[in-house]
PDB file of C-alpha atoms in Angstrom:
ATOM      1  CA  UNK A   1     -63.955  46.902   6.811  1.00  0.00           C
ATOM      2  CA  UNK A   2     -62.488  48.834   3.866  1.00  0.00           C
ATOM      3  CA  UNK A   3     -64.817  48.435   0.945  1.00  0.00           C
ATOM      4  CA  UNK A   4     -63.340  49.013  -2.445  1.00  0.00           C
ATOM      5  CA  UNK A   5     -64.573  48.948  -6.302  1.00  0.00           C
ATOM      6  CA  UNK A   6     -63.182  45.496  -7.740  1.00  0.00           C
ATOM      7  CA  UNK A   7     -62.654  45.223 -11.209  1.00  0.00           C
ATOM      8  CA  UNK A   8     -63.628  41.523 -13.216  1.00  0.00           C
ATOM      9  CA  UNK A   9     -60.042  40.906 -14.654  1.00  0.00           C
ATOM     10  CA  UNK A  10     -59.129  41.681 -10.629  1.00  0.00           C
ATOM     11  CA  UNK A  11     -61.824  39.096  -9.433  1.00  0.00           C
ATOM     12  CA  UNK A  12     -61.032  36.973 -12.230  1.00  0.00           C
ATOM     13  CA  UNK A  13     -57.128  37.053 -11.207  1.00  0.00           C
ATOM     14  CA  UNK A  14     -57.725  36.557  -7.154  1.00  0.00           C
ATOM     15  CA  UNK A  15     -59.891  33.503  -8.379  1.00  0.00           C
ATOM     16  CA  UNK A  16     -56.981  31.776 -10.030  1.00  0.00           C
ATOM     17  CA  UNK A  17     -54.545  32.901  -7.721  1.00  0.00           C
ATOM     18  CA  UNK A  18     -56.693  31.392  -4.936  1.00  0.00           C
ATOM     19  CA  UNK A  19     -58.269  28.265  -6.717  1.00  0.00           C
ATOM     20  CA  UNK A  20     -56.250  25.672  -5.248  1.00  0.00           C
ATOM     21  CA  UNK A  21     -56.139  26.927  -2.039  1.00  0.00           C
ATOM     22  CA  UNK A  22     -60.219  27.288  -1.697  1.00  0.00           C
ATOM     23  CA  UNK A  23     -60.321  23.896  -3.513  1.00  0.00           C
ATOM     24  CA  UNK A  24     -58.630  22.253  -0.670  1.00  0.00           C
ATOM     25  CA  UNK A  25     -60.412  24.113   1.669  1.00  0.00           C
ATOM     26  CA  UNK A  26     -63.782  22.891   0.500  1.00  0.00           C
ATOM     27  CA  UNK A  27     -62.869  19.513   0.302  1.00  0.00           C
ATOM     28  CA  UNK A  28     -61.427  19.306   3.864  1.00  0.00           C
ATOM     29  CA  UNK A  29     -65.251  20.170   4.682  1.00  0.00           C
ATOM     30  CA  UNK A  30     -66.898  17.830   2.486  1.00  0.00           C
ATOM     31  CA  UNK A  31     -64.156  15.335   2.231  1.00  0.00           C
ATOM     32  CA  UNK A  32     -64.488  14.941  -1.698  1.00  0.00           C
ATOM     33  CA  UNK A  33     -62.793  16.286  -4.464  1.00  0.00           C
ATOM     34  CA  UNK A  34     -64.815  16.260  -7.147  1.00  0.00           C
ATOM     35  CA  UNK A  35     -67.612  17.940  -4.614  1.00  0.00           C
ATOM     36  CA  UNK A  36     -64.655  20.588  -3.576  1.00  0.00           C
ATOM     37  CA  UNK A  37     -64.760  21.325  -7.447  1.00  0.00           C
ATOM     38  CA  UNK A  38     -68.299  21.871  -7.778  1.00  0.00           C
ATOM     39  CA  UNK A  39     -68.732  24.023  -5.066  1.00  0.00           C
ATOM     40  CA  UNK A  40     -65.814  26.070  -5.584  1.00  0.00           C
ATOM     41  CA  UNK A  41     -67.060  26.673  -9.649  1.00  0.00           C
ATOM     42  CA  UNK A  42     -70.392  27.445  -7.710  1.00  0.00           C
ATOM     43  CA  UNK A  43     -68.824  29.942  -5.514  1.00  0.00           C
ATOM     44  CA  UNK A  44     -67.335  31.785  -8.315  1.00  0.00           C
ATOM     45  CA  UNK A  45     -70.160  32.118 -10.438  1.00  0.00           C
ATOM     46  CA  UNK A  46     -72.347  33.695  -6.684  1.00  0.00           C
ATOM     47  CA  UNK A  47     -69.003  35.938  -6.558  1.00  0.00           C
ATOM     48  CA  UNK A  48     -69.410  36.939 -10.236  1.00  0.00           C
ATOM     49  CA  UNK A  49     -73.269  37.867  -9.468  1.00  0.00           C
ATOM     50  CA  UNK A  50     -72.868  39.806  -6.556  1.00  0.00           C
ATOM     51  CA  UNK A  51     -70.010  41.655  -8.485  1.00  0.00           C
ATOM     52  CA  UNK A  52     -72.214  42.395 -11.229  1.00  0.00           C
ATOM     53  CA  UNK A  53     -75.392  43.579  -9.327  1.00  0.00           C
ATOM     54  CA  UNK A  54     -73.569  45.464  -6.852  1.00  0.00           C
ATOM     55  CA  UNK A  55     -69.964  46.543  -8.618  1.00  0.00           C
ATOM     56  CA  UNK A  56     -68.332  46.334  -5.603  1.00  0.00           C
ATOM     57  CA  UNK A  57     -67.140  43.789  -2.526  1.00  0.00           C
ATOM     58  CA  UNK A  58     -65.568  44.678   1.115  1.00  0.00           C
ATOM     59  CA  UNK A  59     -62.694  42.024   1.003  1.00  0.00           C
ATOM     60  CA  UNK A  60     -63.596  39.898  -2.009  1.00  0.00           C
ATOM     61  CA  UNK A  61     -61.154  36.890  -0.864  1.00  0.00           C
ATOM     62  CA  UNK A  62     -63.130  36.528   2.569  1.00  0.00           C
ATOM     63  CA  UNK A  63     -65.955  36.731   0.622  1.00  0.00           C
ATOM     64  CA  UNK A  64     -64.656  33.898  -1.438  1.00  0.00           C
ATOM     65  CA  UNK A  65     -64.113  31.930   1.389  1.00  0.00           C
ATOM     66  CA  UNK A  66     -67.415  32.355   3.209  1.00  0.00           C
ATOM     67  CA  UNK A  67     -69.249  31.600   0.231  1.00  0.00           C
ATOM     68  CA  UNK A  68     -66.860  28.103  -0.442  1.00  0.00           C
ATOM     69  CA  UNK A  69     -67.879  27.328   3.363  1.00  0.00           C
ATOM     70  CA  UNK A  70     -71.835  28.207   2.781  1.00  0.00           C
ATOM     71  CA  UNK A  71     -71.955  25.724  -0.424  1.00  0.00           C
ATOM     72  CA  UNK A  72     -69.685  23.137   1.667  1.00  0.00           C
ATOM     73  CA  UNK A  73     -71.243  22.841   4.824  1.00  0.00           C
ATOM     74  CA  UNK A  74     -74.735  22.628   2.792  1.00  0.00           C
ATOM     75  CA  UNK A  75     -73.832  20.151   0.884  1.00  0.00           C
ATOM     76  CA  UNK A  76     -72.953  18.472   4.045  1.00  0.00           C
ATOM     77  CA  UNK A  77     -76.281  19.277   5.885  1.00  0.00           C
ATOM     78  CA  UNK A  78     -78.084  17.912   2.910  1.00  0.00           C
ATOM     79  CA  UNK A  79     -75.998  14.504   2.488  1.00  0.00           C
ATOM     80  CA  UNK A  80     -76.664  13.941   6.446  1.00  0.00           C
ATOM     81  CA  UNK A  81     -80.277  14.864   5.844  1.00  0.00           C
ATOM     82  CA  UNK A  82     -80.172  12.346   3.102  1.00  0.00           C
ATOM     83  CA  UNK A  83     -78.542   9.675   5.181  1.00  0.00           C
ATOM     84  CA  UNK A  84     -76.351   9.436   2.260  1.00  0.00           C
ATOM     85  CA  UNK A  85     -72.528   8.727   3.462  1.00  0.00           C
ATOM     86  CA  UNK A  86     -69.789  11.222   1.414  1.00  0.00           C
ATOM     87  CA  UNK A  87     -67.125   8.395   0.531  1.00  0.00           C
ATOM     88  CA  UNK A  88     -63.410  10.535  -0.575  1.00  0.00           C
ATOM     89  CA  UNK A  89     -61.984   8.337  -2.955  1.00  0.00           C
ATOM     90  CA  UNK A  90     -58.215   9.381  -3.529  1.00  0.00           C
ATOM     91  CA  UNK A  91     -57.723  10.248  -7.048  1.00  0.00           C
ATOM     92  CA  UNK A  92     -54.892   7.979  -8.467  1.00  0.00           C
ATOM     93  CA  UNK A  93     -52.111  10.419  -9.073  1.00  0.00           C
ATOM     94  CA  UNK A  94     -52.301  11.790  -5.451  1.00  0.00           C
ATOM     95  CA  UNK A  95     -51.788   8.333  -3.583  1.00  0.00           C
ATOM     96  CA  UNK A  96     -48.369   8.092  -2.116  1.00  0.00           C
ATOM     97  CA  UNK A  97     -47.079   5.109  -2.141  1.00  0.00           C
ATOM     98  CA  UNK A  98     -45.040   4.275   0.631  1.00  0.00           C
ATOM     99  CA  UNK A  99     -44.243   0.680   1.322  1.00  0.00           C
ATOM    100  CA  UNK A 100     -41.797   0.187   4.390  1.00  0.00           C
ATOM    101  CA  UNK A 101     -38.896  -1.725   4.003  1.00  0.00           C
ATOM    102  CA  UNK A 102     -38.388  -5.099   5.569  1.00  0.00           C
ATOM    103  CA  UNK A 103     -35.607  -4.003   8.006  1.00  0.00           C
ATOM    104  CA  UNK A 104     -38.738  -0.974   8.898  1.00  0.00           C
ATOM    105  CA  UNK A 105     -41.030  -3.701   9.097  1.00  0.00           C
ATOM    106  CA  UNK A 106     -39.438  -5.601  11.583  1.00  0.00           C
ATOM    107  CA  UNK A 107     -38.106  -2.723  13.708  1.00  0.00           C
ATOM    108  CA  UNK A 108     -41.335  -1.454  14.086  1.00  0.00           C
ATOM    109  CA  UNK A 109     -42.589  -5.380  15.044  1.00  0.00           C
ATOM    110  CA  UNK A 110     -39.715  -5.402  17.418  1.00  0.00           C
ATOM    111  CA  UNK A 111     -41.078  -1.966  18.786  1.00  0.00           C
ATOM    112  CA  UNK A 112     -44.375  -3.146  19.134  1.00  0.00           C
ATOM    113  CA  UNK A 113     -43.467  -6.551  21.068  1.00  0.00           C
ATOM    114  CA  UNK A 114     -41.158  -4.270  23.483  1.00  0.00           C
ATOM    115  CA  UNK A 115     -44.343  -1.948  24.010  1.00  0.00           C
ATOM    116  CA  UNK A 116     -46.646  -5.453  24.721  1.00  0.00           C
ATOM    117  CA  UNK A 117     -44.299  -6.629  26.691  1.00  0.00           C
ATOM    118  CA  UNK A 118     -43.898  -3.587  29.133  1.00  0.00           C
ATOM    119  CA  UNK A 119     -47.593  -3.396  29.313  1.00  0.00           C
ATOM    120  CA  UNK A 120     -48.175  -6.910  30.538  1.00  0.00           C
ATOM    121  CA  UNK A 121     -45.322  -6.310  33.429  1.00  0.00           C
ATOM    122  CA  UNK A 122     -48.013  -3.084  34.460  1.00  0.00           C
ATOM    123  CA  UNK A 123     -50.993  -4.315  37.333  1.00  0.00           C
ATOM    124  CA  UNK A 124     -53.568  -5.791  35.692  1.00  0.00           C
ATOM    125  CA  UNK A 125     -55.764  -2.369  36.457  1.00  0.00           C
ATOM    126  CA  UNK A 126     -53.300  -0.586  34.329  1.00  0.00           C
ATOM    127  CA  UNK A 127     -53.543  -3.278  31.591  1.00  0.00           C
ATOM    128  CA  UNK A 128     -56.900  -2.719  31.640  1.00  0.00           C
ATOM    129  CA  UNK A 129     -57.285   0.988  31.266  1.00  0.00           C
ATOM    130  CA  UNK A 130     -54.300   1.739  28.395  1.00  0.00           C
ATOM    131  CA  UNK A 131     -56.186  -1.821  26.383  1.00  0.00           C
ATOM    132  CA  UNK A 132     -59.460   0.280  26.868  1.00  0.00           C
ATOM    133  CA  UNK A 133     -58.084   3.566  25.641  1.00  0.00           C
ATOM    134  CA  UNK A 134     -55.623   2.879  22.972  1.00  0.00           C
ATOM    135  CA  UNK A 135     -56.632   0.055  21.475  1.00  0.00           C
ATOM    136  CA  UNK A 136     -60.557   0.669  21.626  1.00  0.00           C
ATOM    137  CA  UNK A 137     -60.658   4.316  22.031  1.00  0.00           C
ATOM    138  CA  UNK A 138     -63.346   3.789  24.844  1.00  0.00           C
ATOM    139  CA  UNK A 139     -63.806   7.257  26.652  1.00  0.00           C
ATOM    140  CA  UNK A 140     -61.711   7.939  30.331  1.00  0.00           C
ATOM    141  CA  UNK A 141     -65.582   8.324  31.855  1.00  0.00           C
ATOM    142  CA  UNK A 142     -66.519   4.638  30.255  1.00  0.00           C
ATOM    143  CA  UNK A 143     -63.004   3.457  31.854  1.00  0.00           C
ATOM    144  CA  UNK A 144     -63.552   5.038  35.308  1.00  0.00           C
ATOM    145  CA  UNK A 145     -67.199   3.525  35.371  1.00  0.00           C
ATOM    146  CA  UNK A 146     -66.014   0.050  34.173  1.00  0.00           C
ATOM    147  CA  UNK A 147     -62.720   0.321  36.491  1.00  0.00           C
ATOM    148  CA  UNK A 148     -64.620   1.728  39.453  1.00  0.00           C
ATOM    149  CA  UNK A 149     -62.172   4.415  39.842  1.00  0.00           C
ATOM    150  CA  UNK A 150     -62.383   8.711  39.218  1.00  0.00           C
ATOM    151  CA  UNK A 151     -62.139   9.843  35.441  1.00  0.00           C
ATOM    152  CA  UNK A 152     -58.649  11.410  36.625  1.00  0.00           C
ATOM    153  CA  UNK A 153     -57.629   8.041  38.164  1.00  0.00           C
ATOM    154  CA  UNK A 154     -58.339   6.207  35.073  1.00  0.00           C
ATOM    155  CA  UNK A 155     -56.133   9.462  33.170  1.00  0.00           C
ATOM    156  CA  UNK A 156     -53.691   8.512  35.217  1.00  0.00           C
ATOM    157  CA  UNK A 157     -53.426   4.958  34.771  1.00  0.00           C
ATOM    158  CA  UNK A 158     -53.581   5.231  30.984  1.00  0.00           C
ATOM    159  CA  UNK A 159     -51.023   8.208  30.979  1.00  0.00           C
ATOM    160  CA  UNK A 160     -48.436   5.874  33.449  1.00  0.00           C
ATOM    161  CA  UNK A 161     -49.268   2.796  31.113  1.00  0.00           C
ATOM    162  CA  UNK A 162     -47.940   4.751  28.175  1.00  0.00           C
ATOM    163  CA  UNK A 163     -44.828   6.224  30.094  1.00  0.00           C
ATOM    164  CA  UNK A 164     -43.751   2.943  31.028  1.00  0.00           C
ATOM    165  CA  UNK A 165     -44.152   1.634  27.864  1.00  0.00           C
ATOM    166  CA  UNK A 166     -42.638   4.207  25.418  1.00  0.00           C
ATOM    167  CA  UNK A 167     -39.645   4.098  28.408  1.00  0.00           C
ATOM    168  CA  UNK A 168     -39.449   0.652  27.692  1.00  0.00           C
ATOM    169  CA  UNK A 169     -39.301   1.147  23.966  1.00  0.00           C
ATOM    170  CA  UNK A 170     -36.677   3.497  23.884  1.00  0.00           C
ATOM    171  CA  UNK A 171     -34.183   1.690  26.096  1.00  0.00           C
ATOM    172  CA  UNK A 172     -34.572   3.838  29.080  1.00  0.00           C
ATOM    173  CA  UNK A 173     -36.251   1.431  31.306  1.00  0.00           C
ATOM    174  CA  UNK A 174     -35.225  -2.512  31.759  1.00  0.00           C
ATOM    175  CA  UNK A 175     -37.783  -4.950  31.984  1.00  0.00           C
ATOM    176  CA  UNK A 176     -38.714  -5.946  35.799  1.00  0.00           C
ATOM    177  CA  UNK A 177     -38.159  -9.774  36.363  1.00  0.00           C
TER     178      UNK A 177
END
């Protein structure tokens, strides 16, 4: 690991160059902005200390970055600890908003009653295991138990379930009568 002498205005430029990115990094650990700020002000002022007591830093952007992770996934040990819950709430100006048209709105209705449709024509087995999966995210070994079938069984049911209907969807498949 090549160690070098870094200058402040250096460490002071890689900081801005790099704010946004370690921003978002921090707050895709903590899942908070304002948090993400904190901890990426207090990762620059540990940089700026270790800089000044030792003059020098073996790749100084890594070392960013490890310290942004240290502060993050603390603050995330000691909000768990806390049994306090981080709620992200989006700042204004970032919230997209994207309202589907009506014509979207009922393609995607008419996409969804084609998919219903081909899953009630599936055994009742079938039914079961893609409801289970997809719609309440149950586990394949919950499935298997509950269907009295192997975990690759119940896979396979859920993965046929999903063939027939996306088939279905897309026109490639006519409904059995």
């Amino acid at each position: 690991m090549p160690r070098y002498l870094v200058q402040p205005a250096e460490t002071l430029a890689l900081y801005r160059e790099n704010r946004d990115e370690l921003l978002n990094y921090a707050a895709r650990i903590v899942r908070d902005r304002a948090s993400a700020e904190d901890i990426v002000q207090e990762a620059w002022l540990k940089f700026s200390d270790r800089l000044q007591q030792d003059g020098e830093v073996g790749q100084p952007l890594g070392y960013l970055y490890a310290i942004v992770r240290n502060l993050a996934l603390n603050l995330v040990r000691r909000t768990a600890k806390q049994g306090k819950v981080v709620v992200a709430v989006p700042e204004v100006e970032n919230v997209v908003y994207d309202v589907p048209s009506a014509e979207q709105v009922l393609h995607y209705k008419d996409e969804l009653r084609v998919m219903a449709e081909a899953i009630a024509e599936l055994p009742e087995r079938t039914q079961t295991a893609f409801r289970l999966y997809k719609i309440e995210g149950r586990p394949l070994r919950e499935i298997a138990a509950q269907l009295d079938i192997s975990v690759p069984r119940a896979h396979q049911l859920v993965k046929e379930a999903g063939l027939h209907a996306a088939r279905r969807v897309l026109g490639d498949e006519r409904p059995s009568k």
